[in-house]
Coordinates of C-alpha atoms in Angstrom, one line a residue:
M21 CA 74.3 -73.1 -172.3
Q22 CA 75.3 -74.3 -175.5
G23 CA 77.4 -72.6 -178.1
H24 CA 74.4 -70.7 -180.1
E25 CA 72.8 -69.2 -177.4
A26 CA 76.5 -68.5 -176.0
I27 CA 77.2 -66.5 -180.0
A28 CA 73.8 -64.5 -179.6
K29 CA 75.3 -63.5 -175.9
A30 CA 78.3 -62.5 -177.5
L31 CA 76.7 -60.7 -180.4
A32 CA 73.9 -58.7 -177.5
D33 CA 77.5 -57.7 -175.5
Q34 CA 78.7 -56.3 -178.8
G35 CA 75.8 -54.0 -179.1
V36 CA 74.2 -56.4 -181.7
D37 CA 69.9 -55.3 -181.6
T38 CA 68.5 -55.8 -185.2
A39 CA 69.6 -58.1 -187.6
F40 CA 68.7 -58.6 -191.1
G41 CA 68.5 -62.3 -192.8
V42 CA 67.5 -65.6 -193.5
V43 CA 67.2 -68.9 -192.0
G44 CA 68.6 -71.7 -192.1
D45 CA 69.9 -75.0 -190.7
G46 CA 73.3 -73.6 -190.3
N47 CA 71.9 -70.2 -188.2
V48 CA 68.5 -70.8 -187.2
F49 CA 69.4 -71.7 -183.5
I50 CA 71.4 -68.6 -183.6
V51 CA 68.8 -66.4 -184.9
D52 CA 66.4 -68.0 -182.2
S53 CA 68.8 -67.4 -179.2
M54 CA 69.1 -63.8 -180.6
V55 CA 65.2 -62.9 -180.2
R56 CA 64.1 -65.2 -177.6
N57 CA 66.9 -64.3 -175.1
H58 CA 68.2 -60.9 -176.2
G59 CA 65.0 -59.3 -177.6
L60 CA 67.3 -58.8 -180.6
R61 CA 64.7 -57.2 -183.9
Y62 CA 65.2 -59.8 -186.4
L63 CA 63.6 -59.1 -189.9
A64 CA 63.7 -61.7 -192.4
A65 CA 64.8 -61.6 -195.7
A66 CA 63.5 -63.3 -199.0
H67 CA 66.8 -63.7 -200.2
E68 CA 69.8 -63.8 -198.8
S69 CA 71.6 -60.8 -200.8
S70 CA 69.1 -58.7 -200.0
A71 CA 69.5 -59.4 -196.0
V72 CA 73.0 -58.0 -196.4
Q73 CA 71.9 -55.0 -198.5
M74 CA 69.1 -54.7 -195.5
A75 CA 72.1 -54.7 -193.4
C76 CA 74.1 -52.2 -195.8
G77 CA 71.4 -49.6 -196.1
Y78 CA 71.0 -50.0 -191.4
A79 CA 74.6 -49.1 -191.6
R80 CA 75.1 -46.3 -193.7
V81 CA 71.8 -44.7 -192.4
T82 CA 72.3 -45.2 -188.7
G83 CA 76.1 -45.2 -188.4
D84 CA 76.6 -48.3 -186.4
L85 CA 77.6 -52.0 -186.9
G86 CA 74.4 -53.4 -189.3
V87 CA 74.5 -57.1 -188.8
A88 CA 72.9 -59.7 -191.6
T89 CA 72.9 -63.8 -190.8
V90 CA 72.1 -66.6 -193.7
T91 CA 73.0 -70.1 -193.9
H92 CA 75.9 -71.8 -195.1
G93 CA 76.6 -73.1 -198.4
P94 CA 74.6 -71.9 -201.1
G95 CA 72.6 -69.2 -198.4
L96 CA 76.4 -67.7 -198.2
T97 CA 77.2 -67.5 -202.3
N98 CA 73.6 -65.4 -202.6
A99 CA 75.3 -63.2 -200.3
L100 CA 78.4 -61.9 -201.9
T101 CA 77.4 -59.6 -204.6
P102 CA 76.7 -57.0 -201.8
L103 CA 79.9 -58.7 -199.7
V104 CA 81.6 -57.3 -202.2
E105 CA 79.8 -53.7 -202.3
A106 CA 80.0 -53.6 -198.1
T107 CA 83.9 -54.4 -198.5
R108 CA 84.7 -51.7 -200.8
S109 CA 82.2 -48.5 -200.0
N110 CA 83.6 -49.3 -196.4
T111 CA 80.4 -49.6 -194.8
P112 CA 80.8 -51.9 -191.6
V113 CA 79.1 -54.8 -191.7
L114 CA 78.5 -58.0 -190.0
L115 CA 77.7 -61.1 -191.6
V116 CA 77.0 -64.2 -189.4
C117 CA 77.3 -67.6 -191.4
G118 CA 76.4 -71.0 -190.5
D119 CA 79.0 -73.4 -192.0
T120 CA 78.7 -77.0 -192.1
A121 CA 80.3 -79.4 -189.3
V122 CA 83.9 -80.4 -190.1
A123 CA 83.9 -83.9 -189.7
D124 CA 80.9 -83.8 -192.6
R125 CA 82.8 -83.3 -195.8
Q126 CA 80.1 -85.3 -198.2
H127 CA 77.1 -82.1 -197.1
L128 CA 75.8 -81.4 -199.4
Q129 CA 76.4 -77.9 -198.6
K130 CA 79.8 -77.7 -197.5
I131 CA 81.9 -75.2 -199.9
G132 CA 85.2 -73.4 -199.0
Q133 CA 83.5 -70.4 -197.2
R134 CA 86.8 -68.9 -196.6
E135 CA 88.3 -68.9 -199.7
L136 CA 85.0 -67.7 -201.1
I137 CA 85.1 -64.7 -198.9
H138 CA 88.3 -63.6 -199.0
A139 CA 88.1 -63.6 -202.8
C140 CA 85.5 -60.8 -202.1
G141 CA 87.5 -58.5 -200.1
A142 CA 85.7 -59.5 -196.9
A143 CA 87.5 -60.4 -193.5
F144 CA 86.4 -64.3 -192.0
V145 CA 86.4 -64.6 -188.7
Q146 CA 85.5 -68.0 -187.8
I147 CA 84.7 -69.1 -184.0
R148 CA 88.2 -71.5 -183.0
N149 CA 86.6 -73.4 -180.4
A150 CA 83.6 -73.3 -177.8
S151 CA 85.9 -71.2 -175.2
T152 CA 86.8 -68.9 -177.6
I153 CA 83.0 -68.1 -178.8
A154 CA 83.0 -64.5 -177.1
A155 CA 86.7 -63.3 -177.9
D156 CA 86.3 -64.8 -181.4
V157 CA 83.0 -62.1 -181.7
A158 CA 84.3 -59.0 -180.6
E159 CA 87.0 -59.6 -182.7
A160 CA 84.7 -59.6 -185.4
V161 CA 82.5 -56.4 -184.2
R162 CA 85.6 -54.6 -183.6
L163 CA 86.9 -55.5 -187.0
A164 CA 83.9 -54.4 -189.2
R165 CA 83.9 -51.1 -187.0
V166 CA 87.0 -50.3 -187.1
E167 CA 88.5 -51.1 -190.9
R168 CA 84.4 -50.3 -191.9
R169 CA 84.1 -53.6 -194.3
A170 CA 82.0 -56.1 -194.5
V171 CA 83.2 -59.5 -191.9
V172 CA 82.0 -63.4 -191.8
L173 CA 82.0 -64.6 -189.1
D174 CA 82.0 -68.6 -189.6
I175 CA 80.3 -70.9 -187.2
T176 CA 80.9 -74.8 -187.7
Y177 CA 77.4 -76.3 -186.8
E178 CA 79.1 -78.5 -184.3
I179 CA 80.0 -75.1 -181.8
E180 CA 76.4 -74.2 -181.6
W181 CA 75.9 -77.8 -180.2
V182 CA 78.7 -77.6 -177.3
D183 CA 78.2 -77.1 -173.6
V184 CA 79.9 -73.3 -172.6
E185 CA 80.4 -70.9 -169.6
P186 CA 79.0 -68.5 -170.8
E187 CA 81.2 -65.2 -170.8
S188 CA 81.4 -61.8 -172.3
V189 CA 84.2 -59.8 -173.5
A190 CA 84.3 -56.2 -173.0
R191 CA 82.5 -54.0 -175.8
Y192 CA 84.5 -52.3 -178.0
Q193 CA 83.9 -48.5 -178.4
V194 CA 85.2 -46.9 -181.9
P195 CA 87.4 -44.1 -180.9

């Protein structure tokens, strides 16, 4: 299984069944795997800000976690205002975001994603390596649900293409 498939599996294992988003080179294979392999309902948005706002609305109406996905760089910067809103309104939202490969320092879309997210007040969870995918996804979902705030799950491009052994982490149950 490749990293993007393991990320999709980990999200499904955590109970994610609906997501909103805009696809780009940093998240297209994750979205494809979520839909194709796990039956996730994906609703495309015309703009990244709208995708996160849709996830916020979903969370408020259902009482469950709202999930959105965008690509790196400008895809993420377009999502910042609703991330601030989600954090300040205590809305549990997970933003699954692609990120530029670490080695690609000159990529046109490379920006300091961690710094931007911290400035918004949202939490930032980066998938550390291929062997921690399930645990890192579970931690991001747990933070969003327990702290009732926006959490960005950051996935560098090279992680998506590493061969990994599928693993599962028990779904966190909100008390």
